Rosetta silent file (secondary structure, phi, psi, omega in degrees, C-alpha in Angstrom):
SEQUENCE: MSRLPPALIIDVLLVLIVSQLLYAFFPYRKRAYLPILLLTAVGVALGQLWDYLGLPGYRFGSANLVPALLFVLVLQPLAQRLPIRFR
SCORE:     score description
SCORE:     0.000 S_00000001
   1 L     0.000  -28.881 -176.320  -17.655   -1.252  -14.712 S_00000001
   2 L   -73.398  -17.518 -179.376  -16.513   -2.655  -18.031 S_00000001
   3 L   -88.035  -13.773  178.138  -14.287    0.356  -18.713 S_00000001
   4 L   -78.604  131.777  176.547  -12.286   -0.024  -15.499 S_00000001
   5 L   -70.177  144.248 -178.706   -9.103   -2.060  -15.915 S_00000001
   6 H   -59.579  -32.247  179.875   -8.988   -5.133  -13.666 S_00000001
   7 H   -63.835  -33.682  179.448   -5.654   -4.046  -12.201 S_00000001
   8 H   -65.682  -42.444  179.082   -7.247   -0.890  -10.829 S_00000001
   9 H   -66.183  -43.566  179.053   -9.922   -2.840   -8.979 S_00000001
  10 H   -65.267  -39.412  179.673   -7.363   -5.297   -7.598 S_00000001
  11 H   -64.735  -41.462  178.784   -5.067   -2.438   -6.570 S_00000001
  12 H   -64.251  -44.798  177.336   -7.813   -0.634   -4.657 S_00000001
  13 H   -63.906  -39.192  177.958   -8.769   -3.828   -2.858 S_00000001
  14 H   -62.781  -43.421  178.842   -5.098   -4.564   -2.171 S_00000001
  15 H   -61.684  -46.074 -177.981   -4.576   -1.098   -0.682 S_00000001
  16 H   -66.651  -43.687 -178.271   -7.608   -1.405    1.583 S_00000001
  17 H   -68.803  -47.056 -177.537   -6.845   -4.937    2.786 S_00000001
  18 H   -67.794  -37.963  179.207   -3.115   -4.433    3.354 S_00000001
  19 H   -65.799  -37.710  176.520   -3.591   -1.082    5.112 S_00000001
  20 H   -65.631  -41.421  178.760   -6.103   -2.655    7.513 S_00000001
  21 H   -66.058  -41.353  178.628   -3.744   -5.546    8.233 S_00000001
  22 H   -67.536  -37.659  178.291   -0.796   -3.236    8.805 S_00000001
  23 H   -64.520  -36.538 -177.493   -2.848   -0.985   11.062 S_00000001
  24 H   -80.591  -35.382 -169.391   -3.907   -3.965   13.142 S_00000001
  25 H  -115.665  -10.418 -179.535   -0.645   -5.911   13.330 S_00000001
  26 L   -73.633  133.829 -170.626    2.341   -3.560   12.775 S_00000001
  27 L   -82.703   64.376  175.677    4.109   -3.036   16.116 S_00000001
  28 L  -125.216  145.510  175.229    3.973    0.745   16.496 S_00000001
  29 L   -88.222  164.356  173.169    2.266    2.816   19.145 S_00000001
  30 L    43.870   66.342  178.874    0.174    5.922   18.448 S_00000001
  31 L  -111.367  143.100  171.143   -0.603    5.394   14.806 S_00000001
  32 L  -100.703  148.999 -175.975   -3.179    7.155   12.732 S_00000001
  33 H   -75.191  -34.710 -175.699   -4.856    5.174    9.972 S_00000001
  34 H   -60.849  -44.499  176.223   -4.671    7.828    7.249 S_00000001
  35 H   -62.953  -35.459  177.986   -0.833    7.881    6.965 S_00000001
  36 H   -65.988  -41.948  178.492   -0.805    4.093    6.806 S_00000001
  37 H   -63.640  -43.297  179.930   -3.446    4.171    4.071 S_00000001
  38 H   -65.674  -43.536  179.794   -1.550    6.814    2.080 S_00000001
  39 H   -69.925  -30.716  174.497    1.789    5.010    2.328 S_00000001
  40 H   -66.170  -41.939  177.742    0.121    1.740    1.353 S_00000001
  41 H   -64.017  -39.766  177.814   -1.327    3.438   -1.740 S_00000001
  42 H   -65.479  -41.125  178.625    2.107    4.869   -2.593 S_00000001
  43 H   -63.320  -41.902  177.852    3.702    1.431   -2.168 S_00000001
  44 H   -67.408  -38.272  176.838    1.174   -0.222   -4.453 S_00000001
  45 H   -64.101  -39.421  176.318    1.653    2.560   -7.013 S_00000001
  46 H   -65.665  -35.317  175.077    5.421    1.995   -6.884 S_00000001
  47 H   -63.932  -37.023  177.069    4.786   -1.713   -7.415 S_00000001
  48 H   -71.714  -34.238  174.295    2.771   -0.897  -10.513 S_00000001
  49 H   -63.668  -39.457  176.120    5.553    1.401  -11.721 S_00000001
  50 H   -56.176  -44.836  179.722    7.900   -1.543  -11.199 S_00000001
  51 H   -68.173  -39.753  179.839    5.659   -3.582  -13.491 S_00000001
  52 H   -62.737  -34.677  179.133    5.410   -0.759  -16.044 S_00000001
  53 L   -76.241   -9.400  176.291    9.215   -0.617  -16.250 S_00000001
  54 L    86.198   16.117  179.076    9.237   -4.329  -17.075 S_00000001
  55 L   -78.886  155.099 -174.679   11.144   -5.509  -14.015 S_00000001
  56 L   -70.284  149.764  178.970   10.445   -9.044  -12.771 S_00000001
  57 L  -174.146  175.624  179.017    7.732   -9.685  -10.215 S_00000001
  58 L  -101.669  123.353 -176.514    4.802  -11.932   -9.322 S_00000001
  59 E   -95.552  136.779  173.523    1.538  -10.970  -10.961 S_00000001
  60 E  -116.260  101.439 -171.778   -1.848  -11.455   -9.315 S_00000001
  61 L    70.119 -121.429  177.021   -4.316  -11.016  -12.128 S_00000001
  62 L  -111.448   16.588  177.661   -3.076   -7.901  -13.858 S_00000001
  63 E  -110.954  142.772  179.395   -1.527   -6.343  -10.745 S_00000001
  64 E   -86.924  113.341 -167.259    2.093   -6.801   -9.700 S_00000001
  65 L   -89.816  -51.622 -171.479    1.900   -8.157   -6.162 S_00000001
  66 H   -65.261  -50.279  177.882    5.348   -8.861   -4.700 S_00000001
  67 H   -61.327  -34.782  178.850    7.085   -5.537   -5.462 S_00000001
  68 H   -62.899  -46.350  179.648    3.987   -3.671   -4.272 S_00000001
  69 H   -66.614  -35.197  177.067    3.999   -5.484   -0.929 S_00000001
  70 H   -65.611  -44.281  177.450    7.749   -4.964   -0.543 S_00000001
  71 H   -63.143  -38.469  179.256    7.414   -1.221   -1.151 S_00000001
  72 H   -62.826  -45.763 -179.115    4.500   -1.074    1.295 S_00000001
  73 H   -67.084  -34.189  178.637    6.508   -2.773    4.045 S_00000001
  74 H   -70.230  -35.640 -177.243    9.526   -0.546    3.445 S_00000001
  75 H   -80.508  -19.180 -173.022    7.421    2.639    3.601 S_00000001
  76 H   -62.071  -35.378  176.294    5.418    1.781    6.737 S_00000001
  77 H   -61.490  -17.874  178.081    7.998    2.981    9.311 S_00000001
  78 H   -79.899   -8.677 -175.684    7.568    6.453    7.790 S_00000001
  79 H   -62.615  -33.230  179.121    3.877    6.530    8.778 S_00000001
  80 H   -69.722  -25.632 -175.159    4.683    7.945   12.213 S_00000001
  81 H   -89.529  -10.288  176.901    6.606   10.841   10.690 S_00000001
  82 L   -72.847  133.021 -176.877    3.869   12.083    8.373 S_00000001
  83 L   -83.285   41.829  179.725    2.251   15.188    9.855 S_00000001
  84 L  -105.727  108.405  179.487   -1.312   14.028    9.136 S_00000001
  85 L  -138.855  135.473  173.560   -3.348   13.929   12.327 S_00000001
  86 L  -116.397  124.601  179.193   -7.055   14.380   12.925 S_00000001
  87 L  -131.552    0.000    0.000   -8.159   15.100   16.495 S_00000001
């Protein structure tokens, strides 16, 4: 556990919490959870890239929070168009 960077732990928790909230409260019909989870992970990764490039943002611990959440919200309408379905 000591070798894991704190930002990685916060990012994983952020992805799981935000994807669950978006799955429960985003106003779309017929959604699968996996595309929402994947796009949330991509949004958080883009937020970390934002931080790596040195652009301004709000940090929560060692993770960049505001750009990550903005990217997540922008990407969520694409969740219906991803061809990932399990039946």
